[in-house]
Short mmCIF file of C-alpha atoms and ligand atoms in Angstrom, two decimals:
data_model
loop_
_atom_site.label_atom_id
_atom_site.label_comp_id
_atom_site.label_asym_id
_atom_site.label_seq_id
_atom_site.Cartn_x
_atom_site.Cartn_y
_atom_site.Cartn_z
CA MET A 1 26.04 127.53 -57.25
CA VAL A 2 25.39 123.86 -57.91
CA SER A 3 24.39 123.00 -61.46
CA GLU A 4 20.74 121.94 -61.35
CA TYR A 5 21.33 119.98 -64.53
CA MET A 6 24.19 117.89 -63.12
CA TYR A 7 22.46 117.61 -59.74
CA ALA A 8 19.49 116.01 -61.53
CA ILE A 9 21.80 113.52 -63.28
CA GLY A 10 23.63 112.73 -60.02
CA THR A 11 20.44 112.09 -58.09
CA ALA A 12 18.47 110.28 -60.81
CA PRO A 13 17.45 106.85 -59.54
CA SER A 14 19.81 104.07 -60.59
CA PRO A 15 18.02 100.70 -60.63
CA ILE A 16 21.30 98.80 -60.33
CA ARG A 17 22.55 100.81 -57.34
CA GLU A 18 19.13 100.75 -55.66
CA PHE A 19 18.73 96.99 -55.79
CA PHE A 20 22.38 96.30 -55.00
CA GLU A 21 21.93 98.39 -51.83
CA LEU A 22 18.68 96.56 -51.05
CA GLY A 23 20.72 93.34 -51.32
CA ARG A 24 23.18 94.65 -48.73
CA ALA A 25 20.35 95.55 -46.36
CA LYS A 26 18.70 92.14 -46.87
CA ALA A 27 22.04 90.40 -46.15
CA GLN A 28 21.98 91.93 -42.67
CA GLU A 29 18.38 90.83 -42.16
CA LEU A 30 18.48 87.32 -43.67
CA GLY A 31 22.20 86.50 -43.31
CA PRO A 32 24.67 86.73 -46.22
CA GLU A 33 24.39 82.98 -46.93
CA ASN A 34 20.70 83.46 -47.77
CA ILE A 35 21.28 86.26 -50.29
CA PHE A 36 21.70 85.58 -53.99
CA ASN A 37 22.91 88.87 -55.36
CA LEU A 38 22.49 88.69 -59.12
CA SER A 39 22.38 92.46 -59.59
CA LEU A 40 25.90 93.55 -60.53
CA GLY A 41 27.78 93.20 -63.80
CA ALA A 42 31.20 92.75 -62.20
CA PRO A 43 33.54 89.98 -63.44
CA ALA A 44 33.58 86.87 -61.24
CA VAL A 45 36.69 85.24 -62.71
CA PRO A 46 40.35 86.32 -62.45
CA MET A 47 42.37 87.99 -65.18
CA PRO A 48 44.29 85.60 -67.50
CA GLU A 49 47.44 84.31 -65.81
CA GLU A 50 49.63 85.49 -68.70
CA TYR A 51 48.40 89.06 -68.24
CA ARG A 52 49.00 88.86 -64.48
CA GLN A 53 52.54 87.58 -65.08
CA GLU A 54 53.21 90.44 -67.50
CA LEU A 55 52.01 92.98 -64.90
CA ILE A 56 54.37 91.40 -62.37
CA ARG A 57 57.24 91.38 -64.85
CA LEU A 58 56.73 95.06 -65.63
CA MET A 59 56.69 95.86 -61.93
CA MET A 60 59.84 93.81 -61.25
CA GLU A 61 61.94 94.59 -64.31
CA GLU A 62 61.02 97.92 -65.82
CA ASP A 63 62.20 101.37 -64.87
CA GLN A 64 59.77 102.26 -62.09
CA VAL A 65 59.67 105.95 -62.97
CA LYS A 66 59.02 105.44 -66.67
CA LEU A 67 56.52 102.66 -66.02
CA HIS A 68 54.19 104.87 -64.03
CA THR A 69 54.55 108.17 -65.78
CA TYR A 70 52.05 109.67 -68.25
CA THR A 71 51.70 107.79 -71.49
CA THR A 72 51.24 109.85 -74.65
CA THR A 73 47.75 111.36 -74.54
CA ALA A 74 46.40 108.89 -77.10
CA GLY A 75 47.81 106.00 -75.05
CA ASP A 76 50.89 103.79 -74.91
CA GLU A 77 52.19 103.36 -78.45
CA ALA A 78 53.26 99.72 -78.14
CA ALA A 79 49.90 98.78 -76.62
CA ARG A 80 47.97 100.56 -79.38
CA THR A 81 50.10 98.85 -82.05
CA ALA A 82 49.50 95.43 -80.46
CA ILE A 83 45.74 96.06 -80.25
CA ALA A 84 45.61 97.15 -83.91
CA GLU A 85 47.56 94.05 -84.99
CA ASP A 86 45.31 91.75 -82.97
CA LEU A 87 42.18 93.27 -84.56
CA ASN A 88 43.73 93.05 -88.04
CA ARG A 89 44.57 89.38 -87.56
CA ARG A 90 41.08 88.51 -86.35
CA PHE A 91 38.89 90.74 -88.48
CA GLY A 92 40.84 91.34 -91.70
CA THR A 93 41.20 95.06 -91.07
CA SER A 94 44.27 97.24 -91.54
CA TYR A 95 44.36 99.48 -88.48
CA THR A 96 47.42 101.11 -86.99
CA ARG A 97 47.90 102.78 -83.65
CA ALA A 98 46.73 106.02 -85.31
CA ASN A 99 43.19 104.60 -85.29
CA LEU A 100 43.17 104.03 -81.53
CA TYR A 101 42.70 106.36 -78.60
CA MET A 102 43.04 104.76 -75.16
CA THR A 103 40.52 105.70 -72.46
CA ALA A 104 39.79 104.72 -68.88
CA GLY A 105 37.19 102.12 -69.91
CA ALA A 106 34.18 102.08 -72.24
CA ALA A 107 32.05 104.62 -70.36
CA PRO A 108 34.61 107.43 -70.88
CA ALA A 109 35.08 106.26 -74.47
CA ILE A 110 31.37 106.68 -75.17
CA CYS A 111 31.26 110.06 -73.41
CA ALA A 112 34.22 111.28 -75.49
CA VAL A 113 32.58 110.11 -78.72
CA LEU A 114 29.22 111.74 -77.93
CA ASN A 115 30.90 115.04 -77.12
CA ALA A 116 33.05 114.75 -80.24
CA ILE A 117 30.07 114.51 -82.60
CA ARG A 118 27.74 116.92 -80.86
CA ASN A 119 27.04 120.29 -82.45
CA SER A 120 23.71 121.46 -81.05
CA ALA A 121 21.34 120.72 -78.16
CA ASP A 122 18.53 119.28 -80.27
CA GLU A 123 20.66 116.45 -81.69
CA GLU A 124 19.59 112.92 -80.91
CA ILE A 125 21.36 109.69 -80.15
CA ALA A 126 19.29 106.65 -81.04
CA LEU A 127 19.26 103.76 -78.56
CA LEU A 128 17.93 100.26 -79.15
CA ALA A 129 15.91 99.10 -76.16
CA PRO A 130 16.76 97.12 -74.13
CA TYR A 131 20.01 99.08 -73.60
CA PHE A 132 22.66 99.66 -70.92
CA ALA A 133 21.03 102.01 -68.39
CA ALA A 134 24.05 104.34 -68.07
CA TYR A 135 23.64 105.58 -71.68
CA ASN A 136 20.92 107.84 -70.27
CA SER A 137 23.31 109.90 -68.17
CA MET A 138 26.03 109.81 -70.84
CA ILE A 139 23.63 111.32 -73.39
CA LYS A 140 22.38 113.88 -70.88
CA GLY A 141 25.97 114.67 -69.93
CA ALA A 142 26.71 115.45 -73.58
CA ARG A 143 23.56 117.63 -73.57
CA MET A 144 21.95 115.63 -76.32
CA LYS A 145 18.57 113.94 -76.60
CA LYS A 146 17.70 110.25 -76.55
CA LEU A 147 15.69 108.59 -79.30
CA GLU A 148 14.49 105.22 -78.05
CA ILE A 149 13.70 102.41 -80.52
CA LYS A 150 12.21 99.21 -79.12
CA LEU A 151 13.46 95.84 -80.35
CA PRO A 152 11.05 92.92 -80.46
CA GLU A 153 10.60 90.15 -77.92
CA PRO A 154 11.50 87.39 -77.37
CA ASP A 155 15.13 87.67 -78.52
CA PHE A 156 15.56 91.43 -79.05
CA ARG A 157 17.23 91.18 -82.45
CA LEU A 158 17.51 94.23 -84.72
CA ASP A 159 14.16 95.42 -86.07
CA LEU A 160 15.51 97.06 -89.20
CA GLU A 161 12.21 98.51 -90.37
CA ALA A 162 11.53 100.09 -86.97
CA ILE A 163 15.03 101.59 -86.96
CA GLU A 164 14.65 103.02 -90.45
CA ARG A 165 11.25 104.49 -89.57
CA ALA A 166 12.44 106.02 -86.29
CA LEU A 167 15.59 107.89 -87.42
CA THR A 168 15.04 111.63 -87.83
CA PRO A 169 17.05 114.51 -89.34
CA LYS A 170 18.20 115.26 -85.77
CA THR A 171 19.75 111.80 -85.31
CA VAL A 172 23.54 112.05 -85.37
CA GLY A 173 24.41 108.69 -83.84
CA LEU A 174 23.04 105.23 -83.12
CA ILE A 175 24.49 103.24 -80.22
CA ILE A 176 24.52 99.48 -80.60
CA ASN A 177 25.83 96.98 -78.09
CA SER A 178 26.36 93.38 -79.22
CA PRO A 179 26.61 91.08 -77.30
CA ASN A 180 23.95 93.07 -75.53
CA ASN A 181 23.61 94.09 -71.91
CA PRO A 182 20.97 93.11 -70.73
CA SER A 183 19.57 90.62 -73.29
CA GLY A 184 22.78 88.73 -74.20
CA THR A 185 21.75 88.91 -77.88
CA ILE A 186 24.40 88.98 -80.61
CA TYR A 187 23.41 90.75 -83.84
CA PRO A 188 24.12 88.57 -86.90
CA ALA A 189 26.20 89.75 -89.86
CA GLY A 190 23.21 89.91 -92.23
CA ASP A 191 21.37 92.32 -89.92
CA LEU A 192 24.48 94.48 -89.46
CA GLN A 193 24.91 94.60 -93.22
CA LYS A 194 21.34 95.86 -93.64
CA LEU A 195 21.74 98.29 -90.74
CA GLY A 196 24.79 99.74 -92.51
CA GLU A 197 22.73 100.19 -95.67
CA ILE A 198 19.97 101.97 -93.73
CA LEU A 199 22.46 104.32 -92.07
CA THR A 200 24.09 105.09 -95.44
CA ARG A 201 20.68 105.78 -96.98
CA LYS A 202 19.45 107.92 -94.08
CA SER A 203 22.74 109.86 -93.86
CA GLY A 204 22.32 110.69 -97.56
CA GLU A 205 18.70 111.69 -97.08
CA PHE A 206 19.45 113.93 -94.07
CA GLY A 207 22.62 115.39 -95.54
CA HIS A 208 24.83 114.49 -92.57
CA VAL A 209 26.57 111.43 -91.20
CA ILE A 210 24.77 109.20 -88.72
CA TYR A 211 27.58 107.53 -86.77
CA LEU A 212 27.25 103.94 -85.64
CA ILE A 213 28.67 103.95 -82.12
CA SER A 214 29.39 100.33 -81.33
CA ASP A 215 29.84 99.69 -77.62
CA GLU A 216 31.65 96.35 -77.34
CA PRO A 217 32.76 95.48 -73.80
CA TYR A 218 31.38 91.93 -74.20
CA ARG A 219 32.92 91.13 -77.61
CA GLU A 220 35.07 88.47 -75.94
CA VAL A 221 32.54 87.34 -73.32
CA LEU A 222 31.05 84.46 -75.31
CA LEU A 223 29.16 81.54 -73.81
CA ASP A 224 28.94 79.40 -76.95
CA ASP A 225 30.99 78.77 -80.05
CA VAL A 226 29.47 81.79 -81.79
CA GLU A 227 30.89 84.56 -83.92
CA VAL A 228 30.50 88.23 -83.06
CA PRO A 229 30.60 89.99 -86.42
CA PHE A 230 32.96 92.97 -86.36
CA THR A 231 30.65 96.00 -86.65
CA ALA A 232 33.11 98.31 -88.41
CA ASN A 233 33.24 95.91 -91.37
CA PHE A 234 29.60 96.72 -92.24
CA TYR A 235 29.46 100.53 -92.17
CA LYS A 236 32.30 102.93 -92.80
CA ASN A 237 31.13 105.59 -90.33
CA THR A 238 31.47 103.28 -87.33
CA ILE A 239 33.21 104.25 -84.10
CA ILE A 240 34.00 101.44 -81.68
CA CYS A 241 34.11 101.88 -77.91
CA TYR A 242 35.85 98.99 -76.19
CA SER A 243 36.64 98.02 -72.64
CA TYR A 244 38.90 95.45 -70.98
CA SER A 245 36.70 95.60 -67.84
CA LYS A 246 34.95 92.32 -68.61
CA SER A 247 37.19 90.69 -71.21
CA LEU A 248 40.26 90.79 -68.93
CA SER A 249 38.34 91.00 -65.63
CA ILE A 250 39.92 94.35 -64.73
CA ALA A 251 36.80 96.51 -64.30
CA GLY A 252 38.37 98.46 -61.44
CA GLU A 253 41.57 99.24 -63.33
CA ARG A 254 39.87 101.24 -66.10
CA VAL A 255 41.29 100.50 -69.54
CA GLY A 256 39.51 100.72 -72.88
CA TYR A 257 39.71 102.55 -76.18
CA VAL A 258 37.97 104.39 -78.95
CA LEU A 259 38.68 102.87 -82.36
CA ILE A 260 38.12 105.25 -85.27
CA PRO A 261 38.58 103.42 -88.58
CA SER A 262 40.29 105.51 -91.29
CA GLU A 263 37.31 104.72 -93.57
CA ASN A 264 35.23 107.23 -91.60
CA GLU A 265 34.24 110.02 -94.00
CA ASP A 266 35.69 112.72 -91.78
CA PHE A 267 38.48 110.68 -90.18
CA SER A 268 41.08 113.48 -90.23
CA ARG A 269 38.77 115.70 -88.14
CA LEU A 270 36.97 112.99 -86.17
CA TYR A 271 40.08 111.59 -84.45
CA PRO A 272 41.23 115.01 -83.16
CA ALA A 273 37.65 115.77 -82.07
CA VAL A 274 37.55 112.55 -80.00
CA ALA A 275 40.98 113.41 -78.56
CA GLY A 276 39.75 116.92 -77.81
CA ALA A 277 36.58 115.68 -76.11
CA ALA A 278 38.52 113.08 -74.07
CA GLY A 279 40.98 115.77 -72.98
CA ALA A 280 38.21 118.23 -72.18
CA LEU A 281 36.40 115.61 -70.11
CA GLY A 282 39.66 114.58 -68.42
CA VAL A 283 39.40 110.92 -69.45
CA SER A 284 42.70 110.56 -71.34
CA ASN A 285 45.66 108.68 -69.95
CA ALA A 286 44.23 105.34 -68.97
CA PRO A 287 46.33 103.63 -66.25
CA SER A 288 49.82 103.25 -67.64
CA LEU A 289 50.75 99.87 -66.12
CA PHE A 290 47.58 98.14 -67.34
CA GLN A 291 47.97 99.66 -70.81
CA LYS A 292 51.63 98.67 -71.08
CA ALA A 293 50.88 95.04 -70.23
CA LEU A 294 48.60 94.97 -73.28
CA ALA A 295 51.59 95.33 -75.58
CA LYS A 296 52.21 91.59 -75.09
CA CYS A 297 48.68 90.54 -74.10
CA ALA A 298 46.25 92.18 -76.52
CA HIS A 299 45.14 88.74 -77.74
CA LEU A 300 44.08 87.43 -74.31
CA HIS A 301 40.73 87.20 -72.60
CA SER A 302 39.43 85.69 -69.38
CA ASP A 303 37.93 82.23 -69.19
CA ASN A 304 34.14 82.43 -69.65
CA GLU A 305 33.41 78.87 -68.46
CA LEU A 306 31.88 79.95 -65.14
CA TYR A 307 29.43 82.29 -66.89
CA LYS A 308 28.49 79.53 -69.35
CA LYS A 309 27.89 77.04 -66.51
CA ASN A 310 25.68 79.55 -64.70
CA ARG A 311 23.79 80.36 -67.91
CA ASP A 312 23.17 76.64 -68.59
CA LEU A 313 22.06 76.00 -65.03
CA LEU A 314 19.79 79.01 -64.57
CA TYR A 315 18.31 79.02 -68.07
CA LYS A 316 17.24 75.37 -67.72
CA ALA A 317 16.04 75.64 -64.12
CA LEU A 318 14.04 78.82 -64.75
CA THR A 319 12.46 77.81 -68.05
CA ASP A 320 11.53 74.41 -66.52
CA MET A 321 9.68 76.34 -63.80
CA GLY A 322 7.83 78.36 -66.44
CA TYR A 323 9.82 81.60 -66.41
CA VAL A 324 10.32 83.29 -69.78
CA CYS A 325 14.05 84.01 -70.30
CA THR A 326 16.34 85.23 -73.06
CA TYR A 327 19.04 82.73 -74.02
CA PRO A 328 22.29 84.73 -73.88
CA HIS A 329 25.03 83.60 -76.26
CA GLY A 330 27.26 86.37 -74.95
CA THR A 331 27.69 88.67 -71.91
CA PHE A 332 26.90 87.42 -68.41
CA TYR A 333 23.28 88.57 -68.22
CA MET A 334 19.92 87.01 -68.89
CA MET A 335 16.59 88.83 -69.12
CA VAL A 336 13.71 87.19 -67.29
CA LYS A 337 10.08 88.25 -67.70
CA ALA A 338 8.65 89.56 -64.43
CA LEU A 339 5.66 87.69 -63.05
CA GLU A 340 3.72 90.94 -62.74
CA ALA A 341 3.54 94.07 -64.89
CA ASP A 342 5.54 96.20 -62.43
CA ASP A 343 9.13 94.94 -62.68
CA LYS A 344 10.23 96.96 -59.63
CA ALA A 345 7.52 95.41 -57.47
CA PHE A 346 8.65 92.01 -58.76
CA CYS A 347 12.26 92.80 -57.76
CA ARG A 348 11.12 93.92 -54.31
CA ARG A 349 9.15 90.70 -53.79
CA ALA A 350 12.16 88.65 -54.96
CA ALA A 351 14.37 90.51 -52.46
CA GLU A 352 12.12 89.26 -49.64
CA MET A 353 13.29 85.76 -50.64
CA GLY A 354 16.94 86.79 -50.84
CA LEU A 355 16.98 87.11 -54.64
CA ILE A 356 18.48 90.36 -55.84
CA PHE A 357 18.29 91.41 -59.49
CA VAL A 358 17.46 94.63 -61.27
CA PRO A 359 14.34 95.86 -63.10
CA CYS A 360 14.72 96.38 -66.83
CA SER A 361 12.59 99.55 -66.73
CA GLY A 362 15.94 101.32 -66.28
CA PHE A 363 17.16 99.56 -69.44
CA GLY A 364 14.24 100.84 -71.50
CA TRP A 365 12.27 97.60 -71.24
CA PRO A 366 9.77 97.50 -68.36
CA GLY A 367 8.24 94.15 -67.48
CA TYR A 368 11.55 92.26 -67.43
CA VAL A 369 14.40 91.96 -64.96
CA ARG A 370 18.12 91.48 -65.57
CA VAL A 371 19.73 88.51 -63.87
CA ALA A 372 23.53 88.64 -63.68
CA LEU A 373 25.30 85.30 -64.21
CA CYS A 374 28.70 86.54 -63.00
CA VAL A 375 28.51 84.96 -59.56
CA PRO A 376 30.17 81.93 -57.95
CA GLU A 377 28.69 78.62 -59.15
CA ASP A 378 27.27 77.74 -55.73
CA VAL A 379 25.40 81.07 -55.53
CA ALA A 380 23.75 80.40 -58.90
CA ALA A 381 22.93 76.80 -57.86
CA ARG A 382 21.48 77.78 -54.48
CA SER A 383 19.44 80.63 -56.01
CA VAL A 384 17.27 78.08 -57.86
CA ALA A 385 15.24 77.27 -54.73
CA ALA A 386 14.58 80.98 -54.19
CA PHE A 387 13.38 81.35 -57.80
CA LYS A 388 11.01 78.43 -57.14
CA LYS A 389 9.66 80.08 -54.00
CA LEU A 390 9.20 83.32 -55.90
CA LYS A 391 7.25 81.57 -58.66
CA GLU A 392 5.04 79.82 -56.12
CA SER A 393 4.28 83.10 -54.39
CA TYR A 394 2.45 84.20 -57.56
CA LYS A 395 0.11 81.16 -57.64
N1 LIG B 1 28.76 99.50 -71.93
C1 LIG B 1 28.10 98.43 -71.44
C2 LIG B 1 27.10 97.78 -72.30
C3 LIG B 1 28.36 97.95 -70.14
O1 LIG B 1 27.70 96.90 -69.68
C4 LIG B 1 29.35 98.62 -69.37
C5 LIG B 1 29.62 98.19 -68.00
O2 LIG B 1 28.95 97.40 -67.40
C6 LIG B 1 30.00 99.73 -69.93
C7 LIG B 1 29.69 100.14 -71.20
C8 LIG B 1 31.03 100.47 -69.14
O3 LIG B 1 32.20 99.75 -69.12
P1 LIG B 1 33.53 100.30 -68.40
O4 LIG B 1 33.64 99.57 -67.13
O5 LIG B 1 34.62 99.94 -69.30
O6 LIG B 1 33.39 101.76 -68.27
#
């Protein structure tokens, strides 16, 4: 018999999928050249050339049986060592490969972590809205509950008082994502410091650890000369979930990791629990070739210049027209306030003009839409006229 529970997760509406599909249908109707599909968060630039060359070298020179066989369950040892050394050099930490568990991207990393810290069905994971829509199904999949905490407009920075007020004795984890999908906001060090203090205080009050689960696929997707403070340096019970999907433009190849700093109170049990959950969910053994190339390339990231150009162009054009937008310093997304209360209706009207983006109601923040900046420059430039038409249609 089909699981009603999983059936409900599998058939729950996905705003991103729905509007991406609408874009495909509109392309047939209006012609692909008249469609500006700003709905998907897929990289629009190639992987770094050095990484590509290393993949080729491995394919040409290495033993072709060993290259493609299983890695150790926790991931290729040389790759994990190189990742730890790169983090240590940049963030003053002292990790080793024993702190890292490779996964097939950030989504499996988060799922493994949630399952690793879950003990009963009434436990909550706190989310800061706006948040990545897929957390909903990950939390449901782990059979936990969601505790939603709204961050304030216009820039969606941490509202520390609201977070402190909202946490309950059932809260076992708080997911943060900086730079943030969909707002592009980066949380400053001072706020992370205070957040760490709140979590320490609340953990003491509740008599159990509240983990800070830091989802960081955009840590290297920066559009300005800004610093992304390293979350684990502010709170000892942090678990980092990382992905190379965006930073190396290899979203389809599926490589990421869970980083469990040794400072975690229960490190000696937490690491095996994450490994156990990853194994139980079948998400261990990230693709061997793409892991192995990291041994020499852990320091690399893709060129973000295209995303920056699109951000500069669209932010200026849209705010000049009177749209209210977030100013993303990181990621390749921008939130734009819908011109009517119903963000889905706004997205449907935009689609009539060839503009495809997604409603933020799925991201816990109705009334806004998410505009993806990861498109070719000419698509971003040509979309400006459609945004103008859309604005005029509301006069
Ligand atoms: N977390 C956030 C905030 C994301 O935006 C994404 C993908 O878009 C993921 C996690 C999942 O990343 P991955 O492709 O590595 O599974």
